[in-house]
């Protein structure tokens, strides 16, 4: 991940509805979640949610697929992993401290 992609991801996630939607999609994992269910769980009108999901999609953080009349959204977990690794890439590079590294991120419970 480069700084341009990181900035795009952070910009998308810096809005409350988008952050809440993305976190909820992470909970659903690889099974994804229908837009109507997301709308209900977040208490957000579907047209508003569609706008926010589009923003997340342009940042590469979510994908979607049509299943019948529903659109199922998925968090792009690799993208958030890349973002976390990007942030930890230079951690403590100028110090001899035991620091947060990408390999330590993988030991996070429930990931």
Coordinates of C-alpha atoms in Angstrom, one line a residue:
X1 CA 0.0 0.0 0.0
X2 CA 1.2 3.5 -0.8
X3 CA 0.5 6.7 1.0
X4 CA -2.2 7.7 -1.6
X5 CA -4.2 4.5 -1.0
X6 CA -3.7 4.9 2.8
X7 CA -5.1 8.5 2.6
X8 CA -8.0 7.4 0.6
X9 CA -8.9 4.6 3.1
X10 CA -8.5 7.0 6.1
X11 CA -10.6 9.6 4.4
X12 CA -13.4 7.1 3.7
X13 CA -13.3 5.7 7.3
X14 CA -13.2 9.2 8.9
X15 CA -17.0 9.5 8.5
X16 CA -19.1 7.9 11.2
X17 CA -21.7 6.0 9.1
X18 CA -18.9 4.7 6.8
X19 CA -16.8 3.5 9.7
X20 CA -19.8 1.8 11.4
X21 CA -20.8 0.1 8.1
X22 CA -17.2 -1.1 7.5
X23 CA -16.9 -2.4 11.0
X24 CA -20.2 -4.2 10.7
X25 CA -19.1 -5.7 7.3
X26 CA -15.9 -7.0 9.0
X27 CA -18.1 -8.8 11.6
X28 CA -19.9 -10.6 8.7
X29 CA -16.6 -11.6 7.2
X30 CA -16.6 -13.6 4.0
X31 CA -20.3 -14.2 4.0
X32 CA -21.0 -10.5 3.5
X33 CA -24.2 -8.6 4.4
X34 CA -27.2 -7.5 2.3
X35 CA -27.6 -3.7 1.9
X36 CA -31.1 -3.9 3.5
X37 CA -29.7 -5.6 6.6
X38 CA -26.9 -3.1 6.9
X39 CA -29.5 -0.3 6.6
X40 CA -31.6 -1.8 9.4
X41 CA -28.8 -2.5 11.7
X42 CA -27.2 0.9 11.3
X43 CA -30.5 2.8 11.4
X44 CA -29.6 4.6 8.1
X45 CA -31.9 5.1 5.1
X46 CA -31.0 2.8 2.2
X47 CA -30.2 5.7 -0.2
X48 CA -27.9 7.3 2.4
X49 CA -26.2 4.0 3.0
X50 CA -25.8 3.4 -0.7
X51 CA -23.9 6.7 -1.0
X52 CA -21.6 5.7 1.9
X53 CA -21.0 2.2 0.6
X54 CA -20.1 3.7 -2.8
X55 CA -17.5 5.9 -1.1
X56 CA -16.0 2.8 0.6
X57 CA -16.0 0.9 -2.6
X58 CA -14.1 3.7 -4.4
X59 CA -11.5 3.5 -1.7
X60 CA -11.2 -0.2 -2.3
X61 CA -12.5 -1.1 1.2
X62 CA -15.7 -2.9 0.2
X63 CA -16.9 -4.9 -2.8
X64 CA -20.4 -6.1 -3.7
X65 CA -22.2 -8.7 -5.7
X66 CA -25.8 -9.1 -6.7
X67 CA -27.8 -12.1 -5.5
X68 CA -31.2 -12.0 -6.9
X69 CA -32.8 -8.7 -5.9
X70 CA -30.3 -8.1 -3.1
X71 CA -26.8 -6.5 -3.2
X72 CA -24.4 -8.2 -0.8
X73 CA -21.5 -6.1 0.5
X74 CA -18.2 -7.4 1.7
X75 CA -15.3 -5.8 3.6
X76 CA -12.0 -6.2 1.6
X77 CA -10.1 -7.6 4.5
X78 CA -6.8 -7.6 2.6
X79 CA -7.1 -3.9 2.2
X80 CA -7.4 -3.2 5.9
X81 CA -4.6 -5.7 6.6
X82 CA -2.4 -3.7 4.1
X83 CA -3.4 -0.5 5.8
X84 CA -2.5 -1.8 9.2
X85 CA 0.8 -3.1 7.9
X86 CA 1.5 0.3 6.2
X87 CA 0.9 2.1 9.5
X88 CA 3.2 -0.3 11.4
X89 CA 5.9 -0.5 8.7
X90 CA 8.3 2.0 10.3
X91 CA 7.2 1.5 13.9
X92 CA 10.1 2.1 16.3
X93 CA 12.6 2.2 13.4
X94 CA 14.7 4.7 15.3
X95 CA 14.5 2.9 18.7
X96 CA 15.5 -0.4 20.2
X97 CA 12.0 -0.8 21.7
X98 CA 9.8 -3.9 21.4
X99 CA 7.2 -2.4 19.2
X100 CA 4.1 -3.1 17.2
X101 CA 5.0 -5.0 14.0
X102 CA 2.9 -6.5 11.3
X103 CA 3.6 -10.0 12.6
X104 CA 2.3 -8.9 16.1
X105 CA -0.9 -7.6 14.4
X106 CA -1.6 -11.1 13.2
X107 CA -1.7 -12.4 16.8
X108 CA -4.7 -10.1 17.6
X109 CA -7.6 -12.1 19.0
X110 CA -10.5 -12.8 16.7
X111 CA -8.6 -11.7 13.5

